[in-house]
JSON list of C-alpha atoms in Angstrom, two decimals:
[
{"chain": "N", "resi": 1, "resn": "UNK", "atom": "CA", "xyz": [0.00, 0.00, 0.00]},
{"chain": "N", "resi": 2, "resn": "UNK", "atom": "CA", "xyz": [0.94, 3.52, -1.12]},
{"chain": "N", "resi": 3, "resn": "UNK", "atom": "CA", "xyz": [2.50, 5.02, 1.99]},
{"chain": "N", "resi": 4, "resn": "UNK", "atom": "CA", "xyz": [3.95, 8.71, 2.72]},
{"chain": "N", "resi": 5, "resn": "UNK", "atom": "CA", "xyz": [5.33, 9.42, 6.00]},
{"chain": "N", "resi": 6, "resn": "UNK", "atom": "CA", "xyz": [5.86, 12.80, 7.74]},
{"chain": "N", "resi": 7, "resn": "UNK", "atom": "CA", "xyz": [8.43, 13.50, 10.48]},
{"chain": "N", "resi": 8, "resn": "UNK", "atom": "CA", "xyz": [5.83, 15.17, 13.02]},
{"chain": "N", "resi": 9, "resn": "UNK", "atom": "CA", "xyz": [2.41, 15.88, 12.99]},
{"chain": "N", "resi": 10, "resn": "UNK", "atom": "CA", "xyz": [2.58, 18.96, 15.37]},
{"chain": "N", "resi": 11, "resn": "UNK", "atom": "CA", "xyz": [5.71, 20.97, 15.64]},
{"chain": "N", "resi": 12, "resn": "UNK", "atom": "CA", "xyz": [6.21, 24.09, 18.10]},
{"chain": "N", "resi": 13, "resn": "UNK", "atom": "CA", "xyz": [9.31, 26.41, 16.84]},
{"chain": "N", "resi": 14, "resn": "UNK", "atom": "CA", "xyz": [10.78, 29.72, 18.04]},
{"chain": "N", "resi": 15, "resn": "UNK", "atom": "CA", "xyz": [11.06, 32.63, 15.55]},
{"chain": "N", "resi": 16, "resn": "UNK", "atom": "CA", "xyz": [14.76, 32.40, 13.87]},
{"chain": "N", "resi": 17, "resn": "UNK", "atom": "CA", "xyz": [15.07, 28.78, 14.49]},
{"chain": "N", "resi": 18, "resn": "UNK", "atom": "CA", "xyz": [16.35, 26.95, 11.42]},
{"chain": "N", "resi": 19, "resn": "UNK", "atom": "CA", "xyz": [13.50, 23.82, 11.06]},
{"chain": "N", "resi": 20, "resn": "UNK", "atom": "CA", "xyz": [13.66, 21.06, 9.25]},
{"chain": "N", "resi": 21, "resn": "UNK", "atom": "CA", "xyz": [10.79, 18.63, 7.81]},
{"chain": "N", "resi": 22, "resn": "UNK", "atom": "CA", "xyz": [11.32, 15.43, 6.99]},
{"chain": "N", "resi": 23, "resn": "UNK", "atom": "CA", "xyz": [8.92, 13.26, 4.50]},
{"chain": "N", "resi": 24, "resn": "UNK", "atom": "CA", "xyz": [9.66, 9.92, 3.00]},
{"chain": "N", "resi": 25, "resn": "UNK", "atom": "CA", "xyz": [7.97, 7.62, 0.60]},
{"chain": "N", "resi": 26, "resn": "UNK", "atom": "CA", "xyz": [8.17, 3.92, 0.24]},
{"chain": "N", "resi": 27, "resn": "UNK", "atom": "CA", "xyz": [6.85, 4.04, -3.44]},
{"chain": "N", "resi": 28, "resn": "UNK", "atom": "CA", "xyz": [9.88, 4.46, -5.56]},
{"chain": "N", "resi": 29, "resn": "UNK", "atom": "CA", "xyz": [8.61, 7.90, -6.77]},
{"chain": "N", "resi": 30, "resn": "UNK", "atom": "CA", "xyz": [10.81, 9.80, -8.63]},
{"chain": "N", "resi": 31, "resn": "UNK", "atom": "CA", "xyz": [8.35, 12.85, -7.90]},
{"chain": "N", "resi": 32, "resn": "UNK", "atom": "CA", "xyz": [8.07, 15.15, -4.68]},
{"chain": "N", "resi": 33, "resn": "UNK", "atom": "CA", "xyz": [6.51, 17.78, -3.28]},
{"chain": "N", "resi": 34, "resn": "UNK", "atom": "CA", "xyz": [6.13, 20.28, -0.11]},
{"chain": "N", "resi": 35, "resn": "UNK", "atom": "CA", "xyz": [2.94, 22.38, -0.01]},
{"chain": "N", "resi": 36, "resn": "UNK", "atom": "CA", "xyz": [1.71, 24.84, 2.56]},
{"chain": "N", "resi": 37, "resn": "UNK", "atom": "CA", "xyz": [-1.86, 25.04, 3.50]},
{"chain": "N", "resi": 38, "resn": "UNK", "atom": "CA", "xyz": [-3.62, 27.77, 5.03]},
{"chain": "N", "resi": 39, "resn": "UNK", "atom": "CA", "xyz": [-7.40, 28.66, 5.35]},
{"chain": "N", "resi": 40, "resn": "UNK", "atom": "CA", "xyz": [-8.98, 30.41, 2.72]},
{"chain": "N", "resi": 41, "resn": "UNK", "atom": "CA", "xyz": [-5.68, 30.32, 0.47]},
{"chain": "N", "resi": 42, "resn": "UNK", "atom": "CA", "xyz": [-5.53, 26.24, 0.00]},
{"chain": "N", "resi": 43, "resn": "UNK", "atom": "CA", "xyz": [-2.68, 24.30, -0.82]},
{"chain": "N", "resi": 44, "resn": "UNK", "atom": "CA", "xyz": [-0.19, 26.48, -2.64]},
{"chain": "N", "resi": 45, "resn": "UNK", "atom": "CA", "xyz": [3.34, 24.61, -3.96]},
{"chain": "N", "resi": 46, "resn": "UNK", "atom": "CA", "xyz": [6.62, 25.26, -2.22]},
{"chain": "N", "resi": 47, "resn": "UNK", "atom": "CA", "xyz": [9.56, 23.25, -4.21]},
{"chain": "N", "resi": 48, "resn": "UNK", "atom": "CA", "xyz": [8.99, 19.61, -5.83]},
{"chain": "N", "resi": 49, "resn": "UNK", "atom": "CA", "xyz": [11.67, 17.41, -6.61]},
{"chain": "N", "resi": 50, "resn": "UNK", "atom": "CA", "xyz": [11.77, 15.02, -10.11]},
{"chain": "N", "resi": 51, "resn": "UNK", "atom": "CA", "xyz": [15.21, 13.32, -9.11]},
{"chain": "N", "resi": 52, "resn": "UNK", "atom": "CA", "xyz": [17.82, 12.94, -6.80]},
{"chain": "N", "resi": 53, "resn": "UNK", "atom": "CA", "xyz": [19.54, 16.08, -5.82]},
{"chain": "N", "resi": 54, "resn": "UNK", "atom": "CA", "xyz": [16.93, 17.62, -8.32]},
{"chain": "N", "resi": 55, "resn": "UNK", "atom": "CA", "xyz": [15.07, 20.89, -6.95]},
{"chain": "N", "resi": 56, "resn": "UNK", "atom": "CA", "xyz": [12.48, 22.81, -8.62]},
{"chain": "N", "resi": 57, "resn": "UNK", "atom": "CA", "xyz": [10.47, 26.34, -6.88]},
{"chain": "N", "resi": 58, "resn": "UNK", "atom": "CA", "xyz": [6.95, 26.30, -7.03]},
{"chain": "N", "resi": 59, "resn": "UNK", "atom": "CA", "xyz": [4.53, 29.06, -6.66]},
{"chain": "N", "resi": 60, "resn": "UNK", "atom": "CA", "xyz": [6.13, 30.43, -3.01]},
{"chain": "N", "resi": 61, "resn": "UNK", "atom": "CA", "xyz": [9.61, 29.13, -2.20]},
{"chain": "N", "resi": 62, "resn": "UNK", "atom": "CA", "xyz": [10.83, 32.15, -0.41]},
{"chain": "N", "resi": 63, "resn": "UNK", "atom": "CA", "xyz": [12.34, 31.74, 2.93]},
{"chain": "N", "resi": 64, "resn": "UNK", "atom": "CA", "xyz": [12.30, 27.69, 1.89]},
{"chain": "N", "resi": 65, "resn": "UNK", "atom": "CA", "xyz": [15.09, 25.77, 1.01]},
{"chain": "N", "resi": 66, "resn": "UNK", "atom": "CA", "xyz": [14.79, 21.36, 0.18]},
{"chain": "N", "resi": 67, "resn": "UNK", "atom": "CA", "xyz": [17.24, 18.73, 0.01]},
{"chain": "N", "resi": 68, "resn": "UNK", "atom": "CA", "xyz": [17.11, 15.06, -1.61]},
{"chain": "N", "resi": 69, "resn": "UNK", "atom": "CA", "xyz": [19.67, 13.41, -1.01]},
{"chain": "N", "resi": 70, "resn": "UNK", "atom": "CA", "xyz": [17.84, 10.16, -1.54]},
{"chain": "N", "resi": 71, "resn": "UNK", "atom": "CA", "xyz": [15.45, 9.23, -3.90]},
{"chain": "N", "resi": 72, "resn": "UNK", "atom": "CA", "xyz": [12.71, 8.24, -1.43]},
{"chain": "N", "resi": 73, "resn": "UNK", "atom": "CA", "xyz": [13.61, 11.22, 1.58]},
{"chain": "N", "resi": 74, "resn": "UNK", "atom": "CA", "xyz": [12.68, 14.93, 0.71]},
{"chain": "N", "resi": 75, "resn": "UNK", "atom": "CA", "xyz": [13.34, 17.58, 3.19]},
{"chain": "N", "resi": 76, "resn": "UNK", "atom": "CA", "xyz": [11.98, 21.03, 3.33]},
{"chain": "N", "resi": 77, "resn": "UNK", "atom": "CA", "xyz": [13.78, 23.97, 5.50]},
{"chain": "N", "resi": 78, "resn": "UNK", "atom": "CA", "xyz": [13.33, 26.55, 6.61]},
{"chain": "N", "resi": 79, "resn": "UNK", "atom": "CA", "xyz": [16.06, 28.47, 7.21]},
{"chain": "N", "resi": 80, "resn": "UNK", "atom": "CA", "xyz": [15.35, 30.97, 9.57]},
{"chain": "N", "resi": 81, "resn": "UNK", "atom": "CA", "xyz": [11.64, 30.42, 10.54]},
{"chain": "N", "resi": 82, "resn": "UNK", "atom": "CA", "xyz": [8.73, 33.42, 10.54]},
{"chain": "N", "resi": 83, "resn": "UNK", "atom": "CA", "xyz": [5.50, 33.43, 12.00]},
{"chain": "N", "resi": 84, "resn": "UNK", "atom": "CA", "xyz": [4.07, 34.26, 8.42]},
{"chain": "N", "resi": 85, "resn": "UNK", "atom": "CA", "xyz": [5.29, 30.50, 8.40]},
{"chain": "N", "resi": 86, "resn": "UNK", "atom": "CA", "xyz": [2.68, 29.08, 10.39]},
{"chain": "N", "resi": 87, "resn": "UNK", "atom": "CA", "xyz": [0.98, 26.46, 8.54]},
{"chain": "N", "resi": 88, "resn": "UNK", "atom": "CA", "xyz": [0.23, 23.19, 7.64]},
{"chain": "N", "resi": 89, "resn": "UNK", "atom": "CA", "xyz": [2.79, 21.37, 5.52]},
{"chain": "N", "resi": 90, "resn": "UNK", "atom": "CA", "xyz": [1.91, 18.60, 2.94]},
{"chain": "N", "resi": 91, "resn": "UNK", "atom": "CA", "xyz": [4.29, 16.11, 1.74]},
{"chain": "N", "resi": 92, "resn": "UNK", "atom": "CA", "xyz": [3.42, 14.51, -1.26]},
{"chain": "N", "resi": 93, "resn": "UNK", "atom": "CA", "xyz": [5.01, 11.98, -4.19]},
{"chain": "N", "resi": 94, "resn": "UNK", "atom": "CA", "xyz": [3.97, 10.39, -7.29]},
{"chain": "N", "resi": 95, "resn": "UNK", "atom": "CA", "xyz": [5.41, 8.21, -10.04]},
{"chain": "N", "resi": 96, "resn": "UNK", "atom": "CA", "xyz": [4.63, 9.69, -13.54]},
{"chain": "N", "resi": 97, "resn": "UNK", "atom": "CA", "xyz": [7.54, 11.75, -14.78]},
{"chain": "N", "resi": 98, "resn": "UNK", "atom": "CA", "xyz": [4.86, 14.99, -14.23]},
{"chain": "N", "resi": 99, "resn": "UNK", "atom": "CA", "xyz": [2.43, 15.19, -12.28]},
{"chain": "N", "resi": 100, "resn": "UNK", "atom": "CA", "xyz": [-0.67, 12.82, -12.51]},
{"chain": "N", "resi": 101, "resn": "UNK", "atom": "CA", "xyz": [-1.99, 11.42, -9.33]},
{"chain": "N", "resi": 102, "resn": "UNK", "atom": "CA", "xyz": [0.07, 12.50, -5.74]},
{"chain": "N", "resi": 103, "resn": "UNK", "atom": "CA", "xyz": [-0.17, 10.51, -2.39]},
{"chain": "N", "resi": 104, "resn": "UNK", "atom": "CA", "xyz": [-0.02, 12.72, 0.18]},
{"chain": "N", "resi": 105, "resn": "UNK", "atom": "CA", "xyz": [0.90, 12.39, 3.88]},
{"chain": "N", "resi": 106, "resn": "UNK", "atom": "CA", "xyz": [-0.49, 12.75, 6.76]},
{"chain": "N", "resi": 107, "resn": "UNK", "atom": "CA", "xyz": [0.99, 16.91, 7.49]},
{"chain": "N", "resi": 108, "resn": "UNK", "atom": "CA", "xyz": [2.75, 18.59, 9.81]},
{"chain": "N", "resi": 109, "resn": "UNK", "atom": "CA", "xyz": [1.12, 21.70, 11.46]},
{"chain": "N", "resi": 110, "resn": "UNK", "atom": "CA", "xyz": [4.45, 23.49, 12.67]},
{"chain": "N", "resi": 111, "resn": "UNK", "atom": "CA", "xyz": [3.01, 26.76, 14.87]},
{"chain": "N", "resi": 112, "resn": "UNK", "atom": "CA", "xyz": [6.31, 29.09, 15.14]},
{"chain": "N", "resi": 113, "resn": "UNK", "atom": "CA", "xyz": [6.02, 31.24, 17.77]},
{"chain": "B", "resi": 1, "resn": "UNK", "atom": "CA", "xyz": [-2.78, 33.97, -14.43]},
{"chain": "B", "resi": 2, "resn": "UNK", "atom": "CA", "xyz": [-4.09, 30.49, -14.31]},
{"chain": "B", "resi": 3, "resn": "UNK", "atom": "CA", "xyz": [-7.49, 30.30, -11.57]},
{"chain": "B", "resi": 4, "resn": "UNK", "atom": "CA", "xyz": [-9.18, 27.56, -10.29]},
{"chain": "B", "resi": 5, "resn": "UNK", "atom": "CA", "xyz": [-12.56, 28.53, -8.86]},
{"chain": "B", "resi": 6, "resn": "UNK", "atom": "CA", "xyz": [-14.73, 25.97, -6.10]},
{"chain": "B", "resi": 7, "resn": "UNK", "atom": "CA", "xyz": [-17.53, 27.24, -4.17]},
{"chain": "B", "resi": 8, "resn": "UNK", "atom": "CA", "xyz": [-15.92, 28.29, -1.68]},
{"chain": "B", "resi": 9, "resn": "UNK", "atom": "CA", "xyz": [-19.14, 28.31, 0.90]},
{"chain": "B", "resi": 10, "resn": "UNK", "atom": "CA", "xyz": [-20.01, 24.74, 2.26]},
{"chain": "B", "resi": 11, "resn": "UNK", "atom": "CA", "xyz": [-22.32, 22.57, 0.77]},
{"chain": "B", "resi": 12, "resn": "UNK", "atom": "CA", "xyz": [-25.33, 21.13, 2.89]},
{"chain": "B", "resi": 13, "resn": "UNK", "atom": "CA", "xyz": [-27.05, 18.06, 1.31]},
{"chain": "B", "resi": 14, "resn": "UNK", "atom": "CA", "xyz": [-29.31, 15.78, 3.27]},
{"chain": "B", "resi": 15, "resn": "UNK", "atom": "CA", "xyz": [-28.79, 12.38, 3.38]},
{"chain": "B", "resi": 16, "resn": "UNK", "atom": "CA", "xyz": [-29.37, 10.06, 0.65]},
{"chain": "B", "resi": 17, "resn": "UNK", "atom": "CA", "xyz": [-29.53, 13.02, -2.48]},
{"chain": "B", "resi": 18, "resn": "UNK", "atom": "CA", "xyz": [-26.95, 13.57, -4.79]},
{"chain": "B", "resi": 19, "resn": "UNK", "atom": "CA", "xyz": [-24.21, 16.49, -4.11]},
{"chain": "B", "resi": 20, "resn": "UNK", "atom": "CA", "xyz": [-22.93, 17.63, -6.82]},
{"chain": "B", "resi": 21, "resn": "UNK", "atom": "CA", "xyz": [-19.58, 20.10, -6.46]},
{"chain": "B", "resi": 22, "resn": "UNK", "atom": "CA", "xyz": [-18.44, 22.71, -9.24]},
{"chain": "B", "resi": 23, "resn": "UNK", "atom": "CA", "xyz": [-15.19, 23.84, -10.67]},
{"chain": "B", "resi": 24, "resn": "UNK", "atom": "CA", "xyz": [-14.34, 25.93, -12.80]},
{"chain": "B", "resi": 25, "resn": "UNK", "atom": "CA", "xyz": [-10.65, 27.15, -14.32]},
{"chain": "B", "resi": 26, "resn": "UNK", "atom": "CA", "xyz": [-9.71, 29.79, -16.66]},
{"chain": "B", "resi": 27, "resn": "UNK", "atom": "CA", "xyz": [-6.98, 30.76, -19.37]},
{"chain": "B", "resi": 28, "resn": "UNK", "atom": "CA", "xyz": [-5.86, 27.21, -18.84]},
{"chain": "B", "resi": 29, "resn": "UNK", "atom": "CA", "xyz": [-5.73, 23.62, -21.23]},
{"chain": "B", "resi": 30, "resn": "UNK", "atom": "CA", "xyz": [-5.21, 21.59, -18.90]},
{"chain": "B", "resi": 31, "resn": "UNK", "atom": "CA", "xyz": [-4.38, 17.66, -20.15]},
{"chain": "B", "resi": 32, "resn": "UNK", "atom": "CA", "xyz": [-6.55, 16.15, -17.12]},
{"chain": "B", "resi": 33, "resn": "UNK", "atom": "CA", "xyz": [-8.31, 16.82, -14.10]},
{"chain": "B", "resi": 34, "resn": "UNK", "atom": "CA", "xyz": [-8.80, 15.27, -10.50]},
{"chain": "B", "resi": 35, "resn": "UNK", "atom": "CA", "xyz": [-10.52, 15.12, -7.27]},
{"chain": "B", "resi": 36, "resn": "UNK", "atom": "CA", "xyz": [-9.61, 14.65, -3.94]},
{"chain": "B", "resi": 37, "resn": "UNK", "atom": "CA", "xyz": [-11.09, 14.10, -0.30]},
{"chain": "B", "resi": 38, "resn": "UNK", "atom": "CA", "xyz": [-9.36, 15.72, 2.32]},
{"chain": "B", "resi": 39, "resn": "UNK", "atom": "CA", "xyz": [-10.82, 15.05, 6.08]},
{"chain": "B", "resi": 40, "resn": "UNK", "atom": "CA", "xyz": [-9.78, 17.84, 8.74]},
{"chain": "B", "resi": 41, "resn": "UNK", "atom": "CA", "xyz": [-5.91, 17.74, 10.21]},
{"chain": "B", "resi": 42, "resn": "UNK", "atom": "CA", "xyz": [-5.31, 15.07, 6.89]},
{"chain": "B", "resi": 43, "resn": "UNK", "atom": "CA", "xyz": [-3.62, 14.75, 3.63]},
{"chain": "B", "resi": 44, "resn": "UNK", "atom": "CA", "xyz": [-5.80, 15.00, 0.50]},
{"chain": "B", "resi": 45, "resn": "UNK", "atom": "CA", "xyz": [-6.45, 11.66, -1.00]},
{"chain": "B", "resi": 46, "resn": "UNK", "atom": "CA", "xyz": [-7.09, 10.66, -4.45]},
{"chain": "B", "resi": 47, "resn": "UNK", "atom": "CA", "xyz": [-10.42, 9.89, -5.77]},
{"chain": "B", "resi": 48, "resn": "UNK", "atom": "CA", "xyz": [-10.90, 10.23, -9.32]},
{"chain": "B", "resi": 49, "resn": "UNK", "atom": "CA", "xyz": [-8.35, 11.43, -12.55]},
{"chain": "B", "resi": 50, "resn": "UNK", "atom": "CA", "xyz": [-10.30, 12.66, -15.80]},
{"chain": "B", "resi": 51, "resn": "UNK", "atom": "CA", "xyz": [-8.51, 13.69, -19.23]},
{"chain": "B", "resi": 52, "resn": "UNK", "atom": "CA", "xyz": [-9.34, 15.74, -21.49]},
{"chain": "B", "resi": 53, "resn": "UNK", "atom": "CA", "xyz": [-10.63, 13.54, -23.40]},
{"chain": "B", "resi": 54, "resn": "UNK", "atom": "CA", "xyz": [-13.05, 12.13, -21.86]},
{"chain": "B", "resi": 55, "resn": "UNK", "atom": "CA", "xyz": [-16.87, 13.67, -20.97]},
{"chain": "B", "resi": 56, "resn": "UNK", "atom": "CA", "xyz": [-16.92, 11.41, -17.92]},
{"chain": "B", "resi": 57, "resn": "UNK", "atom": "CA", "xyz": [-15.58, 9.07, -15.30]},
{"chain": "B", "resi": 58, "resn": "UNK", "atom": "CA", "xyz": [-17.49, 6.64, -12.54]},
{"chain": "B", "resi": 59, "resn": "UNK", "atom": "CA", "xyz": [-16.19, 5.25, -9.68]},
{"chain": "B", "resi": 60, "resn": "UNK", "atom": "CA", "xyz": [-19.13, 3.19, -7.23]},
{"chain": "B", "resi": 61, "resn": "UNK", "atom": "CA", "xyz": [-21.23, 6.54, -6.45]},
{"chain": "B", "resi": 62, "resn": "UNK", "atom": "CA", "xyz": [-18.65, 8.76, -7.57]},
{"chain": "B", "resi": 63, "resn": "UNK", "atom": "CA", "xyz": [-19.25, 10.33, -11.03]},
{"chain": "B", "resi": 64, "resn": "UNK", "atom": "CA", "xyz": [-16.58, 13.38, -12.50]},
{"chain": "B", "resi": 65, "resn": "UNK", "atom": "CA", "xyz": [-17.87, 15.29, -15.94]},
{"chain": "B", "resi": 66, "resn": "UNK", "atom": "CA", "xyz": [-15.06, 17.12, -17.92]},
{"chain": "B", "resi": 67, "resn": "UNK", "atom": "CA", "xyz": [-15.96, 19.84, -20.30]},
{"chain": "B", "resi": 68, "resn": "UNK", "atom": "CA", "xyz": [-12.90, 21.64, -21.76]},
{"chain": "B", "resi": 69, "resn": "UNK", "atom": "CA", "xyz": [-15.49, 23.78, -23.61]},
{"chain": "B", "resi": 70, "resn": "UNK", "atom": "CA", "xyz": [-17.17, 25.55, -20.49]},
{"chain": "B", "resi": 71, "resn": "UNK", "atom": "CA", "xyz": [-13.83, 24.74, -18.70]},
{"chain": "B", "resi": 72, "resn": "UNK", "atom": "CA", "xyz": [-15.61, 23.07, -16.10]},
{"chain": "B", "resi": 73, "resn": "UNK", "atom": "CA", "xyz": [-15.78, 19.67, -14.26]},
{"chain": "B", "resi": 74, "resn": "UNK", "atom": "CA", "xyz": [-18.87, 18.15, -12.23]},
{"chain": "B", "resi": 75, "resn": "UNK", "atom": "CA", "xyz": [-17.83, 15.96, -9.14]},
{"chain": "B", "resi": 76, "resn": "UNK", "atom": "CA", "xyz": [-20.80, 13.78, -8.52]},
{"chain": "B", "resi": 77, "resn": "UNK", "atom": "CA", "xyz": [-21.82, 11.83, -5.08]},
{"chain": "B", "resi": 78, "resn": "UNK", "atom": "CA", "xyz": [-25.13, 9.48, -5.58]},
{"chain": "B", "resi": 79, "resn": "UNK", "atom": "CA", "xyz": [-26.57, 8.41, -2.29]},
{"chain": "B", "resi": 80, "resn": "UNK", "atom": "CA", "xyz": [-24.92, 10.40, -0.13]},
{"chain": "B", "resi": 81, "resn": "UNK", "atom": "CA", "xyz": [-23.87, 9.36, 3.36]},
{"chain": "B", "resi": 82, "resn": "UNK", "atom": "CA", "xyz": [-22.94, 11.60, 6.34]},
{"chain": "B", "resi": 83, "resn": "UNK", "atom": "CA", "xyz": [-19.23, 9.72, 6.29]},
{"chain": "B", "resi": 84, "resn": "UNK", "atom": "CA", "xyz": [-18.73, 11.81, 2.88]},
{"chain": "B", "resi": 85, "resn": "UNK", "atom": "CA", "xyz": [-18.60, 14.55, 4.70]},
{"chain": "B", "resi": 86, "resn": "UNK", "atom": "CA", "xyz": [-15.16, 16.17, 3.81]},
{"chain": "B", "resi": 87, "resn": "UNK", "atom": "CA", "xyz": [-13.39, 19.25, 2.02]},
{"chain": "B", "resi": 88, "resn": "UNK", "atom": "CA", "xyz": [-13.14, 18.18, -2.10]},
{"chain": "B", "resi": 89, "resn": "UNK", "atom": "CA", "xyz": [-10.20, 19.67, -4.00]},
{"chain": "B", "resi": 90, "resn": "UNK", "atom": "CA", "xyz": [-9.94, 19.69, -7.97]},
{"chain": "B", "resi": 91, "resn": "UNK", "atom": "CA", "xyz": [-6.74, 19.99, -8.97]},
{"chain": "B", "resi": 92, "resn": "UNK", "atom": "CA", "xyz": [-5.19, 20.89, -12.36]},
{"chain": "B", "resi": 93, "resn": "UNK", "atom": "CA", "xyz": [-1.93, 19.36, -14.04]},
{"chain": "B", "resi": 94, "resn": "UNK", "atom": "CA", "xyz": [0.58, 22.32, -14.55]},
{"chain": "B", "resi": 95, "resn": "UNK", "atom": "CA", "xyz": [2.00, 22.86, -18.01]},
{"chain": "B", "resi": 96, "resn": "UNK", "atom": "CA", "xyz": [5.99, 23.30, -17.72]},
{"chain": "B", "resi": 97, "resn": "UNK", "atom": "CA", "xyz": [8.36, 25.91, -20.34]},
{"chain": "B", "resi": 98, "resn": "UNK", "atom": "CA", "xyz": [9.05, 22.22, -22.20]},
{"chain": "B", "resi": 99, "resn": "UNK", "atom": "CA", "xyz": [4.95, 21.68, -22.31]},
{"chain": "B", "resi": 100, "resn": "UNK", "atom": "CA", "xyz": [5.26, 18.59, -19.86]},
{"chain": "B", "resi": 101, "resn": "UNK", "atom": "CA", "xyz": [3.23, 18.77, -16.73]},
{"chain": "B", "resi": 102, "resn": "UNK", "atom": "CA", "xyz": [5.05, 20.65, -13.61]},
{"chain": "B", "resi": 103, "resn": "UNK", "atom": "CA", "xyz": [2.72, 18.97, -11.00]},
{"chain": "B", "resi": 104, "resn": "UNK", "atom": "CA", "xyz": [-0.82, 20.04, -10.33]},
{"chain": "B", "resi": 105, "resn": "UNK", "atom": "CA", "xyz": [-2.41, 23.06, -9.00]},
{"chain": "B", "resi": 106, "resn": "UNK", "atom": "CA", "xyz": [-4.97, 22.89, -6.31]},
{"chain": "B", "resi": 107, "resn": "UNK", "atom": "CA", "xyz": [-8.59, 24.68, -5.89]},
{"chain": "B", "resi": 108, "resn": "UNK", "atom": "CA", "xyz": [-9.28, 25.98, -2.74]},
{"chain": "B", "resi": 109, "resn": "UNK", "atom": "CA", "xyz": [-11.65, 23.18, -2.11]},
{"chain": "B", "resi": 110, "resn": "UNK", "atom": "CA", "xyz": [-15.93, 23.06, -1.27]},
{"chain": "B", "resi": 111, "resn": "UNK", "atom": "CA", "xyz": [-16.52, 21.30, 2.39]},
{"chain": "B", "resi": 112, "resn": "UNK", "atom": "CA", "xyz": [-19.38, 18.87, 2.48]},
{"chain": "B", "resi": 113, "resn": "UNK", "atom": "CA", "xyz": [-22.12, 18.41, 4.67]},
{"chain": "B", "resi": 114, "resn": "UNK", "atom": "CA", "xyz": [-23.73, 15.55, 4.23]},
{"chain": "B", "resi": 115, "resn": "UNK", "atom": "CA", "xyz": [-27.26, 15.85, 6.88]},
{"chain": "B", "resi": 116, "resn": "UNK", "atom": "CA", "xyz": [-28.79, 12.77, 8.59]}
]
């Protein structure tokens, strides 16, 4: 069974702390993605990943960074976290080259303070 | 820019009727369309994928209508339940600088209320 996995579901930070998210899949999807979601805005795209070491920005990357070192781990940071950066973050993967049908995980609501 | 537009107040359907949930796009093309279900504090979840070239899609009581003409797709749930109560997302594949997908684009989603 499909499965995506995030590191925590809630997550309590201090302003200027540098946080990291963690998200892996068990699919062997070449394809990843961090999303933010926030009422009345929906999901909006942060970064997304096609390969290893690959990176591309989506629609709001700024004050984001990713890594993936591995083909199944995808890590979003952020470097130097806001409270404008309270959210919920999505993980999500798929396997067609672009786009078509994302699993999701479960989220992390991170509350910075 | 590219818009996706659900209703964006919440849908109250009594038990048993069909809901039917709206959305609409503009100064897009896109290649297909889906659906999702996302419960509160979850992850969407897949529910139905529609190209564009096909008028519809079924799925046990779920039925999706694409019309790239009206740009507009019909999600569909027949004999509704109060356990399909949820938020429902459409979401549209993104076209990349090389014409290849970038990943999908969400609506903002229509909650669900599905009345005993």
């Amino acid at each position: 069974d499909v499965k995506v996995t995030q590191s925590s579901r809630y997550l309590v930070k201090r302003t200027g702390e540098k946080v990291f998210l963690e998200c892996v899949q068990d699919m062997d999807h070449e394809n990843m993605f961090w999303y933010r979601q926030d009422p009345g805005l929906g999901l909006r795209l942060i970064y997304f990943s096609y390969d290893v070491k690959m990176k591309e920005k989506g629609d709001i990357p700024e004050g984001y960074s990713v890594s993936r070192e591995k083909k199944e781990r995808f890590s979003l940071i952020l470097e130097s976290a806001s409270t404008n950066q309270t959210s919920m973050y999505l993980c999500a993967s798929s396997s067609h080259p672009r786009g078509e049908t994302q699993y999701f995980g479960p989220g992390t609501r991170l509350l910075v303070l | 820019s590219q818009k996706i537009e659900q209703n964006s107040e919440a849908l109250n359907i009594q038990e048993g009727k069909t809901a039917t949930l709206t959305c609409n796009y503009t100064n897009y093309s896109p290649a297909y369309l889906q659906w999702y279900r996302q419960d509160p504090g979850r992850g969407p979840v897949f529910l139905l994928l529609i190209r564009e070239n096909e008028k519809e899609k079924r799925k046990e009581r779920l039925k999706v209508t694409f019309d790239t003409t009206l740009k507009q797709s019909l999600f569909h749930i027949t004999a509704s339940q109060p356990a399909d109560s949820a938020t429902y997302l459409c979401a549209l594949d993104i076209r990349g600088p090389g014409g290849g997908a970038d990943g999908l684009t969400f609506g903002k989603g229509t909650h669900l209320i599905i009345q005993p």
